[in-house]
């Protein structure tokens, strides 16, 4: 996993990509409307959106059981994006929108997570990923 030293706080931070999750065995996987959190023995991966002003990015749907991603090594972790609505999905008109699709799998099963981001076209509609290393008590 890539790291960088912040000019702002002088600390080392992680710059994860989704492939950094492959092979890890997670102890919990949870979600809210605007976060998807994977925890293992060494740290936490969080999918979220860094809100700026005039945009919305939320989980639209989860197909599969998040429990299938716990207790077995993650074998698939993929991301795909689209600026067209999936078949059968109709949202009110927005100046700009982005669908972000994630596919995760272990030997126990597959989970597909669909995020919908909308804005006036100026602000990000991206899903962000951060990693926080577990701190020893």
Coordinates of N, CA and C in Angstrom, one line a residue:
X1 N 0.8 -1.2 0.0 CA 0.0 0.0 0.0 C 0.9 1.2 0.0
X2 N 0.6 2.2 -0.8 CA 1.3 3.4 -0.9 C 1.1 4.3 0.3
X3 N 2.1 5.0 0.7 CA 1.9 6.0 1.8 C 2.5 7.3 1.3
X4 N 2.1 8.4 2.1 CA 2.7 9.7 1.8 C 2.7 10.5 3.1
X5 N 3.6 11.4 3.1 CA 3.8 12.3 4.3 C 3.0 13.6 4.0
X6 N 2.1 13.9 4.9 CA 1.3 15.1 4.7 C 2.1 16.4 5.0
X7 N 2.0 17.3 4.1 CA 2.6 18.6 4.4 C 1.9 19.4 5.4
X8 N 0.6 19.0 5.6 CA -0.3 19.7 6.6 C 0.0 19.3 8.0
X9 N 0.1 18.0 8.3 CA 0.4 17.6 9.6 C 1.7 16.8 9.9
X10 N 2.5 16.6 8.8 CA 3.8 16.0 8.9 C 3.7 14.5 9.2
X11 N 2.5 13.9 9.2 CA 2.4 12.5 9.5 C 2.3 11.6 8.2
X12 N 2.6 10.4 8.4 CA 2.5 9.4 7.3 C 1.1 8.9 7.2
X13 N 0.5 9.0 6.0 CA -0.9 8.6 5.7 C -0.8 7.5 4.6
X14 N -1.9 6.7 4.6 CA -2.0 5.6 3.6 C -2.8 6.1 2.5
X15 N -2.4 5.7 1.3 CA -3.1 6.0 0.0 C -3.6 4.7 -0.6
X16 N -4.7 4.1 -0.1 CA -5.0 2.7 -0.5 C -5.7 2.7 -1.9
X17 N -5.6 1.6 -2.5 CA -6.4 1.3 -3.7 C -7.2 0.0 -3.4
X18 N -8.3 -0.2 -4.1 CA -9.1 -1.3 -3.8 C -8.4 -2.7 -3.8
X19 N -7.4 -2.8 -4.7 CA -6.6 -4.0 -4.8 C -5.9 -4.4 -3.5
X20 N -5.6 -3.3 -2.7 CA -4.9 -3.6 -1.4 C -5.8 -4.4 -0.4
X21 N -7.0 -4.6 -0.7 CA -7.9 -5.4 0.1 C -7.9 -6.9 -0.2
X22 N -7.4 -7.2 -1.4 CA -7.3 -8.6 -1.8 C -6.5 -9.5 -0.9
X23 N -7.0 -10.6 -0.5 CA -6.3 -11.6 0.3 C -6.4 -11.3 1.8
X24 N -7.0 -10.2 2.2 CA -7.2 -9.9 3.6 C -8.5 -10.7 4.1
X25 N -8.4 -11.1 5.4 CA -9.6 -11.7 6.0 C -10.2 -10.7 7.0
X26 N -11.4 -10.3 6.7 CA -12.0 -9.2 7.5 C -12.8 -9.8 8.6
X27 N -12.8 -9.1 9.8 CA -13.5 -9.6 11.0 C -14.9 -9.0 11.1
X28 N -15.1 -7.9 10.3 CA -16.4 -7.3 10.2 C -16.5 -6.5 9.0
X29 N -17.7 -6.4 8.4 CA -18.0 -5.6 7.3 C -19.4 -5.0 7.6
X30 N -19.5 -3.7 7.6 CA -20.8 -3.0 8.0 C -21.0 -1.8 7.0
X31 N -22.3 -1.4 7.0 CA -22.6 -0.3 6.1 C -23.6 0.6 6.7
X32 N -23.6 1.9 6.3 CA -24.7 2.8 6.5 C -25.1 3.4 5.2
X33 N -25.9 4.4 5.1 CA -26.3 5.0 3.8 C -25.1 5.6 3.1
X34 N -24.1 6.0 3.8 CA -22.9 6.8 3.2 C -21.6 6.2 3.6
X35 N -21.5 5.0 4.1 CA -20.2 4.4 4.4 C -20.3 2.9 4.3
X36 N -19.2 2.3 3.8 CA -19.0 0.8 3.8 C -17.7 0.6 4.5
X37 N -17.7 -0.2 5.6 CA -16.5 -0.3 6.5 C -16.1 -1.8 6.6
X38 N -14.8 -2.0 6.2 CA -14.2 -3.4 6.3 C -13.1 -3.3 7.4
X39 N -13.2 -4.2 8.4 CA -12.2 -4.2 9.5 C -11.5 -5.6 9.5
X40 N -10.2 -5.5 9.7 CA -9.4 -6.8 9.9 C -8.5 -6.6 11.2
X41 N -7.6 -7.5 11.4 CA -6.8 -7.4 12.6 C -5.8 -6.3 12.6
X42 N -5.5 -5.7 11.4 CA -4.5 -4.7 11.3 C -5.0 -3.3 11.1
X43 N -6.3 -3.2 10.6 CA -6.8 -1.8 10.4 C -8.2 -1.8 9.8
X44 N -8.6 -0.7 9.2 CA -9.9 -0.5 8.7 C -9.9 0.2 7.3
X45 N -10.6 -0.4 6.4 CA -10.8 0.3 5.1 C -12.2 0.9 5.1
X46 N -12.4 2.1 4.7 CA -13.7 2.8 4.7 C -13.9 3.4 3.4
X47 N -15.0 3.0 2.7 CA -15.5 3.7 1.5 C -16.5 4.7 2.0
X48 N -16.3 5.9 1.5 CA -17.2 7.1 1.9 C -17.0 8.2 0.8
X49 N -17.6 9.3 1.1 CA -17.4 10.5 0.2 C -17.1 11.7 1.1
X50 N -16.0 12.3 0.7 CA -15.5 13.5 1.4 C -16.4 14.7 0.8
X51 N -17.4 15.0 1.6 CA -18.4 16.0 1.2 C -17.8 17.4 1.1
X52 N -18.1 18.1 0.0 CA -17.6 19.5 -0.2 C -18.7 20.5 0.0
X53 N -19.7 20.5 -0.9 CA -20.7 21.6 -0.8 C -22.0 21.1 -1.3
X54 N -22.0 20.9 -2.6 CA -23.3 20.8 -3.3 C -23.4 19.5 -4.1
X55 N -23.1 18.4 -3.4 CA -23.2 17.1 -4.0 C -23.8 16.1 -3.0
X56 N -24.1 14.9 -3.5 CA -24.6 13.8 -2.6 C -24.0 12.5 -3.2
X57 N -23.5 11.7 -2.3 CA -22.9 10.4 -2.8 C -23.3 9.4 -1.7
X58 N -24.2 8.4 -2.1 CA -24.7 7.5 -1.1 C -24.8 6.1 -1.7
X59 N -24.9 5.1 -0.8 CA -25.1 3.7 -1.2 C -26.6 3.6 -1.7
X60 N -26.8 3.2 -2.9 CA -28.1 3.0 -3.5 C -28.6 1.6 -3.2
X61 N -27.8 0.6 -3.3 CA -28.2 -0.8 -3.0 C -27.0 -1.7 -2.7
X62 N -27.3 -2.7 -1.9 CA -26.4 -3.8 -1.7 C -27.1 -5.1 -2.0
X63 N -26.5 -5.9 -2.9 CA -27.0 -7.2 -3.3 C -26.0 -8.2 -2.8
X64 N -26.6 -9.1 -1.9 CA -25.7 -10.1 -1.3 C -25.7 -9.8 0.2
X65 N -25.0 -10.7 0.9 CA -24.9 -10.6 2.4 C -23.5 -10.2 2.8
X66 N -23.4 -9.1 3.4 CA -22.1 -8.6 3.9 C -21.4 -9.6 4.8
X67 N -22.1 -10.4 5.5 CA -21.5 -11.5 6.3 C -20.7 -12.5 5.5
X68 N -21.0 -12.6 4.2 CA -20.2 -13.5 3.3 C -18.8 -13.0 3.1
X69 N -18.6 -11.7 3.5 CA -17.2 -11.1 3.3 C -16.4 -11.2 4.6
X70 N -16.9 -11.9 5.6 CA -16.2 -12.0 6.9 C -15.7 -13.4 7.1
X71 N -14.5 -13.5 7.6 CA -13.9 -14.8 8.0 C -13.3 -15.6 6.9
X72 N -13.2 -15.1 5.7 CA -12.6 -15.8 4.6 C -11.8 -14.7 3.8
X73 N -10.7 -15.1 3.2 CA -9.9 -14.1 2.4 C -10.7 -13.5 1.3
X74 N -10.6 -12.2 1.1 CA -11.2 -11.6 0.0 C -10.6 -11.9 -1.4
X75 N -11.3 -12.5 -2.3 CA -10.8 -13.0 -3.5 C -11.0 -12.0 -4.7
X76 N -12.1 -11.3 -4.6 CA -12.4 -10.3 -5.6 C -12.7 -9.0 -5.0
X77 N -12.2 -7.9 -5.5 CA -12.4 -6.5 -5.1 C -12.3 -5.7 -6.4
X78 N -13.4 -5.3 -7.0 CA -13.4 -4.6 -8.2 C -14.3 -3.3 -8.2
X79 N -13.9 -2.3 -9.0 CA -14.7 -1.1 -9.1 C -15.0 -0.8 -10.5
X80 N -16.2 -0.3 -10.8 CA -16.5 0.1 -12.2 C -17.4 1.4 -12.0
X81 N -17.3 2.3 -13.0 CA -18.1 3.6 -12.9 C -18.8 3.7 -14.2
X82 N -19.9 4.5 -14.1 CA -20.8 4.8 -15.3 C -21.5 6.1 -15.1
X83 N -21.7 6.8 -16.2 CA -22.5 8.1 -16.1 C -23.8 7.9 -16.9
X84 N -24.2 6.6 -17.0 CA -25.6 6.4 -17.5 C -26.3 5.5 -16.5
X85 N -27.6 5.7 -16.4 CA -28.4 5.0 -15.4 C -28.5 3.5 -15.8
X86 N -28.4 2.6 -14.8 CA -28.6 1.2 -15.1 C -30.0 0.9 -15.6
X87 N -30.2 -0.2 -16.3 CA -31.5 -0.5 -16.9 C -32.5 -0.6 -15.8
X88 N -33.7 0.1 -16.0 CA -34.8 0.1 -15.0 C -34.6 1.1 -13.9
X89 N -33.6 1.9 -13.9 CA -33.4 2.9 -12.8 C -33.6 4.3 -13.4
X90 N -34.5 5.0 -12.8 CA -34.8 6.4 -13.3 C -34.7 7.3 -12.1
X91 N -33.8 8.3 -12.2 CA -33.6 9.3 -11.2 C -34.1 10.6 -11.8
X92 N -34.5 11.5 -10.9 CA -34.9 12.9 -11.5 C -33.6 13.4 -12.1
X93 N -33.9 14.4 -13.0 CA -32.8 15.0 -13.7 C -31.8 15.7 -12.8
X94 N -30.5 15.5 -13.0 CA -29.5 16.1 -12.3 C -28.5 16.6 -13.3
X95 N -27.8 17.7 -13.0 CA -26.8 18.2 -14.0 C -25.7 17.2 -14.3
X96 N -25.3 16.5 -13.2 CA -24.2 15.5 -13.4 C -24.5 14.4 -12.4
X97 N -24.2 13.1 -12.8 CA -24.2 12.0 -11.8 C -23.3 10.9 -12.2
X98 N -22.9 10.1 -11.2 CA -22.0 9.0 -11.4 C -22.4 7.8 -10.6
X99 N -22.5 6.7 -11.3 CA -22.7 5.4 -10.6 C -21.4 4.8 -10.4
X100 N -21.2 4.3 -9.1 CA -19.9 3.5 -8.8 C -20.4 2.1 -8.3
X101 N -19.9 1.1 -9.0 CA -20.2 -0.3 -8.6 C -19.0 -1.0 -8.0
X102 N -19.2 -1.7 -6.9 CA -18.2 -2.5 -6.3 C -18.6 -3.9 -6.3
X103 N -17.7 -4.8 -6.6 CA -18.0 -6.3 -6.5 C -16.9 -6.8 -5.6
X104 N -17.4 -7.5 -4.5 CA -16.5 -8.2 -3.6 C -16.9 -9.7 -3.5
X105 N -15.9 -10.5 -3.3 CA -16.3 -12.0 -3.1 C -15.2 -12.7 -2.3
X106 N -15.8 -13.6 -1.5 CA -14.9 -14.6 -0.8 C -15.5 -16.0 -1.3
X107 N -14.9 -17.1 -0.7 CA -15.5 -18.4 -1.0 C -16.9 -18.6 -0.6
X108 N -17.4 -17.7 0.4 CA -18.7 -17.8 0.9 C -19.8 -17.2 0.0
X109 N -19.4 -16.2 -0.8 CA -20.3 -15.5 -1.7 C -19.9 -14.2 -2.2
X110 N -20.8 -13.6 -3.1 CA -20.5 -12.3 -3.7 C -21.4 -11.3 -3.1
X111 N -20.9 -10.0 -3.1 CA -21.6 -8.9 -2.7 C -21.4 -7.8 -3.7
X112 N -22.5 -7.2 -4.3 CA -22.4 -6.0 -5.2 C -22.9 -4.8 -4.4
X113 N -22.1 -3.7 -4.4 CA -22.6 -2.5 -3.8 C -22.6 -1.4 -4.9
X114 N -23.8 -0.7 -4.9 CA -24.0 0.3 -5.9 C -24.2 1.7 -5.2
X115 N -23.3 2.6 -5.6 CA -23.3 4.0 -5.1 C -23.8 4.9 -6.2
X116 N -24.6 5.9 -5.7 CA -25.1 7.0 -6.7 C -24.6 8.3 -6.2
X117 N -23.9 9.0 -7.1 CA -23.4 10.4 -6.7 C -24.0 11.4 -7.7
X118 N -24.4 12.5 -7.2 CA -25.0 13.6 -8.0 C -24.5 14.9 -7.6
X119 N -24.4 15.9 -8.5 CA -24.0 17.2 -8.2 C -24.4 18.2 -9.3
X120 N -24.0 19.4 -9.2 CA -24.2 20.4 -10.3 C -23.2 20.3 -11.4
X121 N -22.3 19.3 -11.3 CA -21.3 19.2 -12.3 C -19.9 19.7 -11.9
X122 N -19.9 20.5 -10.9 CA -18.7 21.2 -10.4 C -18.0 20.3 -9.3
X123 N -18.8 19.7 -8.5 CA -18.3 19.0 -7.3 C -18.1 17.5 -7.6
X124 N -17.3 16.8 -6.8 CA -17.0 15.4 -7.0 C -18.2 14.5 -6.7
X125 N -18.3 13.5 -7.5 CA -19.4 12.5 -7.2 C -18.7 11.1 -6.9
X126 N -17.4 11.2 -6.6 CA -16.6 10.0 -6.4 C -16.8 9.4 -5.1
X127 N -16.6 8.1 -5.0 CA -16.5 7.4 -3.7 C -15.0 7.4 -3.3
X128 N -14.7 7.7 -2.1 CA -13.4 7.8 -1.6 C -13.1 6.5 -0.8
X129 N -11.8 6.2 -0.7 CA -11.4 5.0 0.1 C -10.2 5.5 1.0
X130 N -10.3 5.1 2.3 CA -9.2 5.4 3.2 C -8.9 4.2 4.0
X131 N -7.7 4.2 4.5 CA -7.2 3.0 5.4 C -6.7 3.6 6.6
X132 N -7.1 3.1 7.8 CA -6.6 3.5 9.0 C -6.0 2.3 9.7
X133 N -4.7 2.4 10.1 CA -4.0 1.3 10.8 C -4.5 1.2 12.2
X134 N -4.7 0.0 12.7 CA -5.2 -0.2 14.1 C -4.1 0.3 15.0
X135 N -4.5 1.0 16.0 CA -3.6 1.5 17.0 C -3.5 0.6 18.2
X136 N -2.3 0.2 18.6 CA -2.2 -0.7 19.8 C -2.5 0.1 21.0
X137 N -3.3 -0.5 21.9 CA -3.7 0.2 23.2 C -2.6 0.1 24.2

